[in-house]
Amino acid sequence: MKKNSVGIIGAGNMGEAIIRGISGRAEFSVSVYDNNSDRLNRIIRRYRVKKIALDEMAKQCHSIVICVKPQDI
């Protein structure tokens, strides 16, 4: 089965909910970016997802989900 690579920008409440929903599924490979390194590291440990830089996410991920507050865009 081919994996769909999904990039998540923002690991807050909405981002974490999406990560929780897809991270354990075999058909998805999940990469995450967040400005808050403490939160990002906690998400990486908890859900075993990959940390990625924004420029690499744009090159490597099939889909990107932006989970940040409007004022933070």
CSV table of C-alpha atoms in Angstrom, one decimal:
chain,number,residue,atom,x,y,z
A,1,MET,CA,0.0,0.0,0.0
A,2,LYS,CA,1.4,3.4,-1.0
A,3,LYS,CA,1.5,6.0,1.9
A,4,ASN,CA,0.0,9.4,1.5
A,5,SER,CA,2.4,12.0,3.0
A,6,VAL,CA,0.5,14.6,5.0
A,7,GLY,CA,2.2,17.8,6.4
A,8,ILE,CA,0.6,19.5,9.4
A,9,ILE,CA,1.5,23.1,10.1
A,10,GLY,CA,0.6,23.9,13.7
A,11,ALA,CA,0.5,21.4,16.5
A,12,GLY,CA,-2.1,23.1,18.7
A,13,ASN,CA,-5.5,21.7,19.6
A,14,MET,CA,-6.7,21.4,16.0
A,15,GLY,CA,-3.4,20.1,14.6
A,16,GLU,CA,-3.1,17.6,17.4
A,17,ALA,CA,-6.6,16.3,16.8
A,18,ILE,CA,-5.8,15.7,13.2
A,19,ILE,CA,-2.5,14.1,14.0
A,20,ARG,CA,-4.2,11.9,16.6
A,21,GLY,CA,-6.7,10.8,14.0
A,22,ILE,CA,-4.3,9.9,11.2
A,23,SER,CA,-0.9,9.1,12.8
A,24,GLY,CA,-1.7,5.5,13.6
A,25,ARG,CA,-3.1,4.6,10.2
A,26,ALA,CA,-0.9,2.6,7.9
A,27,GLU,CA,-1.8,4.6,4.8
A,28,PHE,CA,-0.5,7.9,6.1
A,29,SER,CA,3.0,9.3,6.7
A,30,VAL,CA,2.7,12.4,8.9
A,31,SER,CA,5.2,15.3,9.2
A,32,VAL,CA,4.7,18.2,11.5
A,33,TYR,CA,5.9,21.8,11.9
A,34,ASP,CA,5.3,24.1,14.8
A,35,ASN,CA,7.0,27.3,16.0
A,36,ASN,CA,6.8,26.1,19.6
A,37,SER,CA,9.6,23.6,19.9
A,38,ASP,CA,8.4,22.2,23.3
A,39,ARG,CA,5.0,21.5,22.0
A,40,LEU,CA,6.4,20.1,18.7
A,41,ASN,CA,8.7,17.7,20.6
A,42,ARG,CA,5.9,16.5,22.8
A,43,ILE,CA,3.7,15.8,19.7
A,44,ILE,CA,6.6,13.9,18.0
A,45,ARG,CA,7.2,11.7,21.0
A,46,ARG,CA,3.5,11.1,21.7
A,47,TYR,CA,2.4,10.2,18.1
A,48,ARG,CA,5.7,9.1,16.6
A,49,VAL,CA,5.5,11.6,13.7
A,50,LYS,CA,8.3,13.3,11.8
A,51,LYS,CA,9.5,16.8,12.4
A,52,ILE,CA,10.0,18.7,9.2
A,53,ALA,CA,11.0,22.2,8.0
A,54,LEU,CA,8.4,24.2,6.0
A,55,ASP,CA,10.5,24.2,2.8
A,56,GLU,CA,11.0,20.5,3.0
A,57,MET,CA,7.3,20.0,3.7
A,58,ALA,CA,6.4,21.8,0.5
A,59,LYS,CA,8.7,19.5,-1.5
A,60,GLN,CA,7.9,16.2,0.2
A,61,CYS,CA,4.2,16.1,1.3
A,62,HIS,CA,1.3,15.3,-1.0
A,63,SER,CA,-1.1,17.3,1.2
A,64,ILE,CA,-0.6,20.1,3.7
A,65,VAL,CA,-3.0,21.1,6.4
A,66,ILE,CA,-2.7,24.5,7.9
A,67,CYS,CA,-3.8,24.5,11.6
A,68,VAL,CA,-2.9,27.9,12.9
A,69,LYS,CA,-5.0,30.8,14.1
A,70,PRO,CA,-5.7,33.4,11.3
A,71,GLN,CA,-3.6,36.1,13.0
A,72,ASP,CA,-0.6,33.7,13.0
A,73,ILE,CA,-0.7,33.1,9.2
